[in-house]
């Protein structure tokens, strides 16, 4: 049996964390030969709720679950952690603008970045889930200068999964038949789900579907606004699907990407990737060699239509960065 892996999860009393903690503990993410120690963080007023979560985890009698630590301290939340899943964030309320949400969450991600830099394991990998996740990731990364920037990623795998499901339904195929579906840009309504380079059973998606108008309008808009549609339908934001995407994101980082496929993740741009400005956390098509890090796929062809979509989402991220510039 291998040494335990330490996984830190913030926002532990929330629905997303509740949906993913048990799946981490049962071995489906890091393997059936890898024991897991969980550190679950919540803000002070909700820490008592975590006691019930801990009892449930214990009552599952997971063979691989070594221990569960509960805390409201950033330093303790990341002490020795190999993976940090930053799920916790204040959600957008009625009448709030995106800038308001950024301001509300910015200091929290600053403090978490500092704590990660101070107490996490040397091989720490960080996945930012709490929204606006791209810019929250940028803030946390900035305040953890001793951690390689490649170790910080923002979650856009949920958007990829949503897009793959839509293409599969439209084409009458299985989700496993859809490959090379990249999400470009921000995890927001400006994101670009790249149908032009997507494949369905190895064929170009536009050729399989044969309806460019549906792809440019219905498909793109459905993916961009899926989160809002779920809130309207169930009265709450995505939880189980978001948790599932987090686990997909981690698994794809620790398992080599098969063949010539790619997946989606928000990673740091160095100014040399598809004309995207330096220093943005931008979702690209990425691959992993199984080390836990993602590398941007080079040479993906982009049409004039796609370039316009990337420009729109890039400017939104530049604007967000400007809104929190005092923390960067």
Short mmCIF file of C-alpha atoms in Angstrom, two decimals:
data_model
loop_
_atom_site.label_atom_id
_atom_site.label_comp_id
_atom_site.label_asym_id
_atom_site.label_seq_id
_atom_site.Cartn_x
_atom_site.Cartn_y
_atom_site.Cartn_z
CA UNK A 1 0.00 0.00 0.00
CA UNK A 2 1.31 3.45 -0.92
CA UNK A 3 1.69 6.37 1.47
CA UNK A 4 -1.52 8.38 2.07
CA UNK A 5 -2.19 11.37 -0.13
CA UNK A 6 -3.39 14.48 1.71
CA UNK A 7 -6.29 16.26 0.05
CA UNK A 8 -7.56 19.61 1.29
CA UNK A 9 -11.11 20.70 0.40
CA UNK A 10 -12.47 24.14 1.24
CA UNK A 11 -16.14 24.99 1.49
CA UNK A 12 -16.64 21.64 3.15
CA UNK A 13 -20.21 22.29 4.31
CA UNK A 14 -21.40 23.14 0.80
CA UNK A 15 -23.18 20.95 -1.72
CA UNK A 16 -20.24 20.61 -4.11
CA UNK A 17 -17.88 19.45 -1.36
CA UNK A 18 -20.50 17.06 0.01
CA UNK A 19 -20.81 15.53 -3.46
CA UNK A 20 -17.06 15.01 -3.92
CA UNK A 21 -15.66 14.12 -0.48
CA UNK A 22 -17.09 10.60 -0.42
CA UNK A 23 -15.86 9.89 -3.95
CA UNK A 24 -12.34 10.94 -3.00
CA UNK A 25 -12.48 8.79 0.13
CA UNK A 26 -13.64 5.67 -1.72
CA UNK A 27 -10.55 5.55 -3.95
CA UNK A 28 -12.03 6.35 -7.34
CA UNK A 29 -9.79 9.37 -7.90
CA UNK A 30 -6.30 8.45 -6.72
CA UNK A 31 -6.60 4.70 -7.04
CA UNK A 32 -7.54 1.70 -4.96
CA UNK A 33 -3.97 1.38 -3.68
CA UNK A 34 -3.69 4.96 -2.38
CA UNK A 35 -4.90 5.80 1.14
CA UNK A 36 -6.37 9.28 1.58
CA UNK A 37 -6.26 11.78 4.42
CA UNK A 38 -8.83 14.55 4.15
CA UNK A 39 -8.55 18.07 5.52
CA UNK A 40 -11.89 19.85 5.29
CA UNK A 41 -12.08 23.62 5.79
CA UNK A 42 -15.07 25.85 6.40
CA UNK A 43 -15.63 29.35 7.75
CA UNK A 44 -16.08 29.42 11.53
CA UNK A 45 -19.87 29.68 11.55
CA UNK A 46 -20.24 26.44 9.59
CA UNK A 47 -17.49 24.28 11.12
CA UNK A 48 -20.02 22.58 13.41
CA UNK A 49 -21.85 21.32 10.31
CA UNK A 50 -18.68 19.52 9.29
CA UNK A 51 -18.93 17.24 12.31
CA UNK A 52 -21.88 15.55 10.66
CA UNK A 53 -19.96 15.20 7.39
CA UNK A 54 -17.05 13.65 9.27
CA UNK A 55 -19.35 11.18 11.01
CA UNK A 56 -20.84 10.14 7.66
CA UNK A 57 -17.40 9.65 6.16
CA UNK A 58 -16.44 7.47 9.13
CA UNK A 59 -19.70 5.52 8.89
CA UNK A 60 -18.98 4.60 5.27
CA UNK A 61 -16.02 2.55 6.55
CA UNK A 62 -13.95 3.35 3.49
CA UNK A 63 -10.86 1.09 3.63
CA UNK A 64 -8.66 3.81 2.12
CA UNK A 65 -9.74 6.71 4.35
CA UNK A 66 -7.01 7.20 6.94
CA UNK A 67 -8.26 10.28 8.79
CA UNK A 68 -10.43 13.38 8.54
CA UNK A 69 -9.37 16.76 9.93
CA UNK A 70 -11.80 19.67 10.30
CA UNK A 71 -10.64 23.26 10.54
CA UNK A 72 -11.50 26.92 10.03
CA UNK A 73 -7.82 27.90 9.74
CA UNK A 74 -6.18 28.47 6.36
CA UNK A 75 -2.77 27.41 7.67
CA UNK A 76 -4.12 24.15 9.04
CA UNK A 77 -6.31 23.53 5.99
CA UNK A 78 -3.30 23.15 3.71
CA UNK A 79 -0.71 21.75 6.10
CA UNK A 80 1.14 19.03 4.20
CA UNK A 81 -1.52 18.93 1.47
CA UNK A 82 -0.65 17.33 -1.86
CA UNK A 83 -3.87 18.52 -3.52
CA UNK A 84 -5.93 21.58 -2.61
CA UNK A 85 -9.45 21.81 -4.03
CA UNK A 86 -10.59 25.38 -3.43
CA UNK A 87 -14.34 24.89 -3.62
CA UNK A 88 -15.49 27.42 -1.05
CA UNK A 89 -16.56 30.86 -2.27
CA UNK A 90 -19.40 33.24 -1.56
CA UNK A 91 -22.03 32.74 -4.29
CA UNK A 92 -23.49 35.59 -6.30
CA UNK A 93 -26.60 37.05 -4.68
CA UNK A 94 -29.61 38.84 -6.19
CA UNK A 95 -28.61 42.01 -8.00
CA UNK A 96 -24.88 41.37 -7.66
CA UNK A 97 -22.59 42.17 -10.54
CA UNK A 98 -19.62 39.95 -11.41
CA UNK A 99 -17.30 42.69 -10.10
CA UNK A 100 -19.09 42.57 -6.74
CA UNK A 101 -18.49 38.83 -6.53
CA UNK A 102 -14.83 39.28 -7.36
CA UNK A 103 -14.37 41.87 -4.64
CA UNK A 104 -16.22 39.72 -2.11
CA UNK A 105 -14.08 36.63 -2.70
CA UNK A 106 -10.71 38.17 -3.56
CA UNK A 107 -9.30 38.48 -0.04
CA UNK A 108 -10.29 34.90 0.79
CA UNK A 109 -8.30 33.54 -2.14
CA UNK A 110 -5.41 35.85 -1.28
CA UNK A 111 -5.30 34.38 2.22
CA UNK A 112 -5.57 30.82 0.94
CA UNK A 113 -2.73 31.42 -1.50
CA UNK A 114 -0.55 32.67 1.34
CA UNK A 115 -1.38 29.65 3.48
CA UNK A 116 -0.68 27.23 0.62
CA UNK A 117 2.70 28.89 0.14
CA UNK A 118 3.42 28.54 3.86
CA UNK A 119 2.18 25.09 4.85
CA UNK A 120 1.39 22.89 1.82
CA UNK A 121 3.59 20.02 0.64
CA UNK A 122 6.29 20.74 -1.92
CA UNK A 123 4.34 18.85 -4.59
CA UNK A 124 1.06 20.70 -3.99
CA UNK A 125 -1.41 21.01 -6.87
CA UNK A 126 -4.25 23.52 -6.60
CA UNK A 127 -7.63 23.43 -8.37
CA UNK A 128 -9.77 26.55 -7.99
CA UNK A 129 -13.49 25.85 -8.24
CA UNK A 130 -15.08 28.80 -6.39
CA UNK A 131 -16.22 31.49 -8.79
CA UNK A 132 -15.09 33.59 -10.54
CA UNK A 133 -12.62 30.73 -10.65
CA UNK A 134 -10.18 32.01 -13.29
CA UNK A 135 -9.42 35.25 -11.48
CA UNK A 136 -9.67 33.69 -8.03
CA UNK A 137 -7.01 31.25 -9.22
CA UNK A 138 -4.85 34.15 -10.41
CA UNK A 139 -5.11 35.80 -6.98
CA UNK A 140 -4.25 32.63 -5.06
CA UNK A 141 -1.33 31.89 -7.39
CA UNK A 142 0.06 35.40 -6.99
CA UNK A 143 0.17 34.98 -3.22
CA UNK A 144 1.96 31.63 -3.37
CA UNK A 145 5.20 32.71 -5.06
CA UNK A 146 7.14 29.62 -3.97
CA UNK A 147 4.74 27.26 -5.76
CA UNK A 148 5.36 26.81 -9.51
CA UNK A 149 2.67 28.61 -11.48
CA UNK A 150 1.90 25.44 -13.42
CA UNK A 151 0.56 23.91 -10.20
CA UNK A 152 -2.45 26.26 -10.19
CA UNK A 153 -5.47 25.49 -12.37
CA UNK A 154 -9.04 26.73 -12.65
CA UNK A 155 -11.95 24.39 -13.30
CA UNK A 156 -13.46 24.51 -16.79
CA UNK A 157 -13.95 20.76 -17.04
CA UNK A 158 -17.62 21.20 -16.11
CA UNK A 159 -18.08 23.36 -19.21
CA UNK A 160 -16.30 20.73 -21.30
CA UNK A 161 -18.52 17.98 -19.93
CA UNK A 162 -21.63 20.03 -20.65
CA UNK A 163 -20.48 20.68 -24.21
CA UNK A 164 -19.65 17.02 -24.85
CA UNK A 165 -23.10 15.99 -23.64
CA UNK A 166 -24.78 18.47 -25.97
CA UNK A 167 -22.83 17.27 -29.02
CA UNK A 168 -23.52 13.64 -28.16
CA UNK A 169 -27.25 14.27 -27.80
CA UNK A 170 -27.44 16.24 -31.03
CA UNK A 171 -25.52 13.61 -33.02
CA UNK A 172 -27.22 10.62 -31.44
CA UNK A 173 -23.93 9.20 -30.19
CA UNK A 174 -22.35 8.38 -26.82
CA UNK A 175 -20.48 10.98 -24.79
CA UNK A 176 -17.41 8.73 -25.09
CA UNK A 177 -17.58 9.25 -28.86
CA UNK A 178 -16.90 12.98 -28.42
CA UNK A 179 -13.23 13.97 -28.13
CA UNK A 180 -11.00 17.03 -28.48
CA UNK A 181 -13.63 19.36 -27.07
CA UNK A 182 -11.84 22.42 -25.70
CA UNK A 183 -13.23 25.27 -23.66
CA UNK A 184 -11.37 28.50 -24.33
CA UNK A 185 -11.24 31.45 -21.95
CA UNK A 186 -13.25 32.29 -18.89
CA UNK A 187 -15.63 30.11 -16.89
CA UNK A 188 -18.43 32.52 -17.69
CA UNK A 189 -20.96 33.33 -20.37
CA UNK A 190 -18.12 34.50 -22.64
CA UNK A 191 -16.39 31.12 -22.79
CA UNK A 192 -15.96 29.50 -26.21
CA UNK A 193 -16.79 25.79 -26.50
CA UNK A 194 -14.75 24.88 -29.57
CA UNK A 195 -17.00 22.79 -31.77
CA UNK A 196 -14.83 23.35 -34.85
CA UNK A 197 -12.00 21.19 -33.53
CA UNK A 198 -14.18 18.73 -31.64
CA UNK A 199 -14.44 15.19 -32.98
CA UNK A 200 -17.35 12.75 -32.97
CA UNK A 201 -16.19 9.20 -33.60
CA UNK A 202 -13.04 10.71 -35.07
CA UNK A 203 -14.86 12.95 -37.55
CA UNK A 204 -15.11 16.73 -37.33
CA UNK A 205 -18.17 17.66 -35.30
CA UNK A 206 -19.53 20.23 -37.81
CA UNK A 207 -19.45 17.58 -40.55
CA UNK A 208 -21.22 15.02 -38.38
CA UNK A 209 -23.91 17.41 -37.18
CA UNK A 210 -24.29 19.34 -40.43
CA UNK A 211 -26.00 22.34 -38.85
CA UNK A 212 -23.67 25.30 -38.47
CA UNK A 213 -26.46 27.59 -37.27
CA UNK A 214 -27.27 25.22 -34.40
CA UNK A 215 -23.60 24.97 -33.46
CA UNK A 216 -22.92 28.72 -33.50
CA UNK A 217 -26.09 29.69 -31.70
CA UNK A 218 -28.00 27.01 -29.81
CA UNK A 219 -24.97 24.92 -28.84
CA UNK A 220 -22.66 27.76 -27.81
CA UNK A 221 -25.37 29.60 -25.90
CA UNK A 222 -26.57 26.44 -24.15
CA UNK A 223 -23.07 25.71 -22.85
CA UNK A 224 -22.39 29.32 -21.89
CA UNK A 225 -25.65 29.64 -19.94
CA UNK A 226 -26.02 26.10 -18.61
CA UNK A 227 -25.21 27.10 -15.04
CA UNK A 228 -27.92 29.77 -15.03
CA UNK A 229 -30.40 27.31 -16.53
CA UNK A 230 -29.72 24.82 -13.74
CA UNK A 231 -30.25 27.51 -11.09
CA UNK A 232 -33.53 28.45 -12.74
CA UNK A 233 -34.66 24.83 -12.85
CA UNK A 234 -33.68 23.58 -9.39
CA UNK A 235 -33.27 26.80 -7.45
CA UNK A 236 -29.66 25.97 -6.64
CA UNK A 237 -26.38 26.03 -8.51
CA UNK A 238 -24.70 22.95 -9.98
CA UNK A 239 -23.38 20.64 -7.27
CA UNK A 240 -23.11 16.97 -8.29
CA UNK A 241 -22.03 17.84 -11.84
CA UNK A 242 -19.50 20.37 -10.55
CA UNK A 243 -18.07 17.82 -8.10
CA UNK A 244 -17.88 15.23 -10.87
CA UNK A 245 -15.97 17.72 -13.04
CA UNK A 246 -13.47 18.38 -10.23
CA UNK A 247 -12.76 14.67 -10.00
CA UNK A 248 -12.46 14.41 -13.80
CA UNK A 249 -10.01 17.32 -13.73
CA UNK A 250 -7.80 15.68 -11.11
CA UNK A 251 -7.91 12.23 -12.74
CA UNK A 252 -6.96 13.71 -16.12
CA UNK A 253 -3.98 15.41 -14.49
CA UNK A 254 -2.61 12.23 -12.88
CA UNK A 255 -3.32 9.91 -15.82
CA UNK A 256 -1.57 10.54 -19.17
CA UNK A 257 -3.89 12.00 -21.80
CA UNK A 258 -4.67 9.26 -24.31
CA UNK A 259 -3.65 9.54 -27.95
CA UNK A 260 -4.04 12.92 -29.59
CA UNK A 261 -6.99 13.90 -27.42
CA UNK A 262 -7.06 16.92 -25.11
CA UNK A 263 -9.14 18.22 -22.23
CA UNK A 264 -9.84 21.69 -20.84
CA UNK A 265 -8.40 23.55 -17.87
CA UNK A 266 -7.70 27.13 -16.89
CA UNK A 267 -3.92 27.56 -16.77
CA UNK A 268 -1.54 30.49 -16.77
CA UNK A 269 -0.79 32.11 -20.12
CA UNK A 270 2.78 33.22 -20.79
CA UNK A 271 1.88 35.48 -23.70
CA UNK A 272 2.99 32.94 -26.30
CA UNK A 273 -0.22 30.92 -26.61
CA UNK A 274 -2.73 31.78 -29.33
CA UNK A 275 -2.28 35.53 -28.83
CA UNK A 276 -3.61 35.45 -25.26
CA UNK A 277 -2.16 38.10 -22.95
CA UNK A 278 0.55 37.16 -20.51
CA UNK A 279 -0.52 36.43 -16.95
CA UNK A 280 -4.16 35.44 -17.40
CA UNK A 281 -5.65 32.20 -16.11
CA UNK A 282 -7.22 31.18 -19.40
CA UNK A 283 -8.85 27.90 -20.36
CA UNK A 284 -6.97 26.14 -23.15
CA UNK A 285 -6.90 22.67 -24.66
CA UNK A 286 -4.40 20.86 -22.43
CA UNK A 287 -2.73 17.49 -21.99
CA UNK A 288 -1.02 15.79 -19.09
CA UNK A 289 1.85 13.33 -18.96
CA UNK A 290 0.43 12.00 -15.70
CA UNK A 291 2.64 14.14 -13.47
CA UNK A 292 -0.26 16.15 -12.09
CA UNK A 293 0.42 19.19 -14.29
CA UNK A 294 -1.21 20.28 -17.52
CA UNK A 295 0.54 21.60 -20.65
CA UNK A 296 -1.14 23.74 -23.29
CA UNK A 297 -1.62 21.98 -26.63
CA UNK A 298 0.08 23.94 -29.38
CA UNK A 299 -0.97 24.29 -33.00
CA UNK A 300 -4.74 23.88 -32.67
CA UNK A 301 -6.17 25.61 -35.77
CA UNK A 302 -8.50 28.54 -35.10
CA UNK A 303 -10.81 30.18 -37.62
CA UNK A 304 -11.61 33.90 -37.75
CA UNK A 305 -14.88 33.03 -35.97
CA UNK A 306 -12.96 31.32 -33.16
CA UNK A 307 -10.45 34.16 -32.84
CA UNK A 308 -13.29 36.61 -32.26
CA UNK A 309 -14.69 34.38 -29.53
CA UNK A 310 -11.28 34.19 -27.86
CA UNK A 311 -10.87 37.95 -28.05
CA UNK A 312 -14.21 38.49 -26.29
CA UNK A 313 -13.46 36.15 -23.39
CA UNK A 314 -9.89 37.43 -23.09
CA UNK A 315 -11.07 41.00 -22.61
CA UNK A 316 -13.45 39.89 -19.89
CA UNK A 317 -10.55 38.28 -18.03
CA UNK A 318 -8.38 41.37 -18.50
CA UNK A 319 -11.22 43.44 -17.05
CA UNK A 320 -11.51 41.09 -14.06
CA UNK A 321 -7.78 41.32 -13.48
CA UNK A 322 -8.04 45.09 -13.50
CA UNK A 323 -10.83 44.95 -10.92
CA UNK A 324 -8.55 43.13 -8.45
CA UNK A 325 -5.26 44.75 -9.41
CA UNK A 326 -4.64 45.91 -5.82
CA UNK A 327 -4.21 42.22 -4.86
CA UNK A 328 -1.82 41.36 -7.68
#
